[in-house]
Short mmCIF file of C-alpha atoms in Angstrom, two decimals:
data_model
loop_
_atom_site.label_atom_id
_atom_site.label_comp_id
_atom_site.label_asym_id
_atom_site.label_seq_id
_atom_site.Cartn_x
_atom_site.Cartn_y
_atom_site.Cartn_z
CA ASP M 1 197.20 -29.52 65.46
CA ALA M 2 194.47 -30.11 68.06
CA GLY M 3 193.51 -26.44 68.36
CA ILE M 4 190.66 -25.83 70.74
CA THR M 5 188.51 -28.65 72.07
CA GLN M 6 185.35 -28.60 74.11
CA SER M 7 183.87 -31.38 76.16
CA PRO M 8 181.37 -32.81 76.39
CA ARG M 9 179.81 -32.13 72.99
CA TYR M 10 176.34 -32.89 74.34
CA LYS M 11 175.00 -32.82 77.88
CA ILE M 12 171.57 -33.32 79.38
CA THR M 13 171.02 -32.52 83.03
CA GLU M 14 168.33 -31.45 85.47
CA THR M 15 167.57 -28.12 87.06
CA GLY M 16 169.54 -27.46 90.19
CA ARG M 17 172.50 -29.63 89.26
CA GLN M 18 176.02 -28.35 88.87
CA VAL M 19 177.49 -28.70 85.40
CA THR M 20 181.02 -28.01 84.20
CA LEU M 21 181.90 -27.49 80.57
CA MET M 22 185.53 -27.93 79.62
CA CYS M 23 187.63 -26.00 77.15
CA HIS M 24 191.23 -26.78 76.24
CA GLN M 25 193.47 -25.03 73.72
CA THR M 26 196.90 -26.08 72.50
CA TRP M 27 198.13 -22.75 71.12
CA SER M 28 199.00 -21.09 74.45
CA HIS M 29 196.74 -18.18 73.53
CA SER M 30 196.47 -15.61 76.30
CA TYR M 31 192.80 -14.79 75.85
CA MET M 32 189.96 -17.23 76.23
CA PHE M 33 186.22 -16.63 76.02
CA TRP M 34 182.95 -18.35 76.76
CA TYR M 35 179.85 -17.56 74.71
CA ARG M 36 176.34 -18.84 74.64
CA GLN M 37 174.44 -19.03 71.39
CA ASP M 38 170.67 -18.67 71.35
CA LEU M 39 168.36 -18.20 68.42
CA GLY M 40 167.88 -14.54 67.66
CA HIS M 41 170.71 -13.41 69.92
CA GLY M 42 173.81 -14.49 68.08
CA LEU M 43 176.69 -15.14 70.45
CA ARG M 44 176.72 -13.44 73.81
CA LEU M 45 179.82 -13.26 75.94
CA ILE M 46 179.55 -14.91 79.35
CA TYR M 47 183.07 -14.59 80.74
CA TYR M 48 186.52 -14.03 79.39
CA SER M 49 190.08 -14.35 80.58
CA ALA M 50 193.14 -12.33 79.59
CA ALA M 51 195.62 -14.75 81.16
CA ALA M 52 195.89 -17.41 83.82
CA ASP M 53 194.22 -16.28 87.05
CA ILE M 54 192.65 -13.25 85.33
CA THR M 55 188.96 -13.45 84.51
CA ASP M 56 186.22 -10.91 83.91
CA LYS M 57 182.50 -10.80 83.30
CA GLY M 58 180.96 -10.46 79.91
CA GLU M 59 177.44 -9.54 78.90
CA VAL M 60 175.55 -12.43 80.56
CA PRO M 61 177.58 -13.75 83.53
CA ASP M 62 174.81 -14.48 86.04
CA GLY M 63 174.61 -18.13 87.09
CA TYR M 64 178.06 -18.99 85.74
CA VAL M 65 181.50 -19.35 87.30
CA VAL M 66 184.85 -19.64 85.56
CA SER M 67 188.41 -20.33 86.58
CA ARG M 68 191.73 -20.33 84.78
CA SER M 69 194.49 -21.92 86.78
CA LYS M 70 196.37 -22.94 83.60
CA THR M 71 196.71 -21.01 80.35
CA GLU M 72 195.36 -23.88 78.26
CA ASN M 73 192.18 -24.60 80.23
CA PHE M 74 189.12 -22.45 80.84
CA PRO M 75 186.26 -24.41 82.43
CA LEU M 76 182.77 -22.95 82.74
CA THR M 77 180.57 -24.05 85.64
CA LEU M 78 176.85 -23.66 86.04
CA GLU M 79 176.51 -23.78 89.79
CA SER M 80 172.78 -24.58 89.87
CA ALA M 81 171.49 -25.12 86.35
CA THR M 82 168.24 -23.51 85.24
CA ARG M 83 166.15 -24.14 82.13
CA SER M 84 167.07 -20.70 80.81
CA GLN M 85 170.66 -21.89 80.56
CA THR M 86 169.73 -24.44 77.91
CA SER M 87 171.89 -23.30 75.04
CA VAL M 88 174.88 -24.03 72.86
CA TYR M 89 178.11 -22.94 74.51
CA PHE M 90 181.21 -21.98 72.60
CA CYS M 91 184.73 -21.49 73.83
CA ALA M 92 187.17 -19.33 71.88
CA SER M 93 190.75 -18.14 72.19
CA THR M 94 192.99 -15.46 70.70
CA PRO M 95 196.63 -14.50 71.20
CA ARG M 96 197.70 -11.40 73.10
CA GLU M 97 199.29 -8.60 71.12
CA GLN M 98 200.10 -4.97 71.68
CA GLY M 99 197.35 -2.54 72.50
CA ALA M 100 193.96 -2.79 74.06
CA PHE M 101 192.65 -4.69 71.10
CA SER M 102 194.94 -6.49 68.75
CA GLY M 103 192.36 -7.22 66.11
CA GLN M 104 193.31 -10.85 66.08
CA PRO M 105 190.40 -13.12 65.22
CA GLN M 106 189.09 -15.56 67.75
CA HIS M 107 189.36 -19.30 67.20
CA PHE M 108 186.32 -21.30 68.19
CA GLY M 109 185.69 -24.78 69.46
CA ASP M 110 182.86 -26.91 68.08
CA GLY M 111 180.55 -26.14 70.96
CA THR M 112 178.70 -27.95 73.73
CA ARG M 113 174.98 -28.41 73.36
CA LEU M 114 173.51 -28.28 76.87
CA SER M 115 169.92 -29.19 77.66
CA ILE M 116 168.51 -28.61 81.13
CA LEU M 117 165.29 -30.41 81.93
CA ALA I 1 178.98 0.63 73.52
CA GLN I 2 179.62 -1.31 70.39
CA SER I 3 176.75 -3.08 68.66
CA VAL I 4 176.14 -4.95 65.44
CA THR I 5 172.92 -5.26 63.48
CA GLN I 6 172.25 -7.89 60.86
CA PRO I 7 168.85 -6.90 59.49
CA ASP I 8 168.09 -10.16 57.71
CA ILE I 9 167.39 -13.24 59.83
CA HIS I 10 166.99 -15.51 56.80
CA ILE I 11 168.01 -15.14 53.17
CA THR I 12 167.29 -17.59 50.37
CA VAL I 13 169.37 -17.46 47.20
CA SER I 14 169.40 -19.64 44.12
CA GLU I 15 172.58 -21.54 43.44
CA GLY I 16 174.76 -19.51 41.08
CA ALA I 17 173.14 -16.21 42.03
CA SER I 18 174.97 -13.39 43.76
CA LEU I 19 174.75 -12.83 47.50
CA GLU I 20 174.91 -9.83 49.78
CA LEU I 21 174.52 -10.09 53.55
CA ARG I 22 174.08 -6.86 55.40
CA CYS I 23 175.87 -5.72 58.54
CA ASN I 24 175.69 -2.39 60.32
CA TYR I 25 177.82 -1.55 63.31
CA SER I 26 177.94 1.08 65.99
CA TYR I 27 181.39 2.09 67.16
CA GLY I 28 183.01 5.42 67.93
CA ALA I 29 186.43 4.86 66.44
CA THR I 30 187.79 2.95 63.48
CA PRO I 31 186.33 -0.49 63.95
CA TYR I 32 187.85 -3.92 63.66
CA LEU I 33 185.27 -5.92 61.71
CA PHE I 34 184.89 -9.61 61.09
CA TRP I 35 182.66 -12.04 59.27
CA TYR I 36 182.35 -15.60 60.55
CA VAL I 37 180.50 -18.57 59.11
CA GLN I 38 178.96 -21.41 61.09
CA SER I 39 177.96 -24.70 59.53
CA PRO I 40 175.43 -26.86 61.42
CA GLY I 41 176.95 -28.48 64.49
CA GLN I 42 180.22 -26.65 64.04
CA GLY I 43 182.03 -23.75 65.61
CA LEU I 44 182.58 -20.42 63.90
CA GLN I 45 185.12 -20.09 61.12
CA LEU I 46 186.64 -16.76 60.15
CA LEU I 47 185.80 -15.67 56.60
CA LEU I 48 187.53 -12.31 56.56
CA LYS I 49 188.50 -9.31 58.65
CA TYR I 50 188.96 -5.58 58.24
CA PHE I 51 191.36 -3.51 60.31
CA SER I 52 192.40 -0.61 58.10
CA GLY I 53 193.54 0.23 54.57
CA ASP I 54 191.71 -1.01 51.51
CA THR I 55 187.99 -0.95 52.22
CA LEU I 56 187.34 -3.99 50.02
CA VAL I 57 188.52 -7.09 51.82
CA GLN I 58 188.94 -10.53 50.28
CA GLY I 59 188.33 -13.64 52.31
CA ILE I 60 188.20 -17.38 51.99
CA LYS I 61 185.75 -19.36 49.89
CA GLY I 62 185.35 -16.52 47.37
CA PHE I 63 183.77 -14.06 49.82
CA GLU I 64 184.52 -10.37 50.02
CA ALA I 65 183.27 -7.51 52.16
CA GLU I 66 183.27 -3.76 51.77
CA PHE I 67 183.72 -1.34 54.64
CA LYS I 68 181.74 1.87 54.23
CA ARG I 69 182.37 4.29 57.05
CA SER I 70 179.70 6.75 55.92
CA GLN I 71 177.05 4.04 56.17
CA SER I 72 178.57 2.21 59.16
CA SER I 73 178.28 -0.94 57.11
CA PHE I 74 180.39 -3.99 56.38
CA ASN I 75 178.36 -6.06 53.93
CA LEU I 76 179.47 -9.50 52.84
CA ARG I 77 179.24 -10.47 49.18
CA LYS I 78 179.81 -13.42 46.90
CA PRO I 79 179.32 -13.28 43.13
CA SER I 80 178.08 -16.85 42.71
CA VAL I 81 176.69 -18.90 45.58
CA HIS I 82 177.28 -22.64 45.88
CA TRP I 83 175.03 -25.07 47.73
CA SER I 84 177.83 -25.61 50.26
CA ASP I 85 177.58 -21.94 51.29
CA ALA I 86 174.34 -22.67 53.13
CA ALA I 87 175.15 -21.81 56.75
CA GLU I 88 174.71 -19.09 59.33
CA TYR I 89 176.80 -15.96 58.97
CA PHE I 90 177.82 -13.65 61.76
CA CYS I 91 179.21 -10.15 61.60
CA ALA I 92 181.25 -8.97 64.58
CA VAL I 93 183.00 -5.83 65.75
CA GLY I 94 186.07 -5.81 67.96
CA ALA I 95 185.93 -4.33 71.42
CA SER I 96 188.48 -3.56 74.12
CA GLY I 97 189.97 -6.50 75.94
CA ASN I 98 190.13 -8.47 72.70
CA LYS I 99 186.40 -9.06 72.90
CA LEU I 100 184.00 -9.40 70.00
CA VAL I 101 180.44 -8.15 69.79
CA PHE I 102 178.36 -10.28 67.43
CA GLY I 103 175.27 -9.62 65.40
CA ALA I 104 172.32 -11.99 65.70
CA GLY I 105 173.32 -13.82 62.53
CA THR I 106 171.82 -14.41 59.09
CA ILE I 107 170.83 -17.90 57.98
CA LEU I 108 171.56 -18.47 54.32
CA ARG I 109 169.55 -21.03 52.41
CA VAL I 110 170.60 -22.01 48.90
CA LYS I 111 168.02 -23.44 46.54
CA SER I 112 168.92 -25.51 43.54
#
C-alpha cells in the first residue's frame, strides 16, 4: 500500500535553476493536485489535473509547469526558480466520482521541502 | 468564490482539557467541509468530513465537528486533549473540480 509518494523530500537549489518535483500515486486516482504551503497562507493550489493529459491552473500557477502523461504521475517543474518559491510542496490525489464535486477527501503525500538560495 | 477563515493562528491547551478550533466558511450552496491534521514533517491526514445529514460529525482520534449553517461555521472539538494532538489543523471547503480551499491553519500546542 504505497499510496502517494513525493520525491525528493528535501531539495536545495539556486535561483534561476530548473527544478522538478515528482509525485507518484498507486491508487489510479483521476484527480491530482499540487499545493504549496507557506506560513500564514495554509495550502494554496498551484495546478491540478482531472485525468491524464488534462491540467488546469489553480490559485498560484505563475512560475510553475505541470504535465500528466500517465495517470499515476504528476510532476511539477519550476522553470527558473526564484527565492519566493521557497516553500513546502504537497501533492494530493482523489478519485473521480459523479458530479462536479464528489466530496471525496484528498490524500496527501509527505511533502517536498524546497529551499532556493 | 469559496473561502475559509480560521481565526486562531495558535491555541494552547492543557493536556486533559477540552478543545475547540474555529472555522468559518464562505460558500453559496451546501458546502462539503473537511478537517485535516498535519504533524510536523508529515502530509495532511483527514480527521473528518461533512457532506449532508447529521450536523454533528464524528471523526478519528476522538474528534468531532458541528456544522452550523446559520453561523457558516464548522468548528472542531475534542473533549479531552492528549499531548499527541499537538499539530497544525486545517479546515477546508470543497470546490468545483474536486478542489479544496483551505484555511490558513491553527497550530495547537498542548501543555502538560
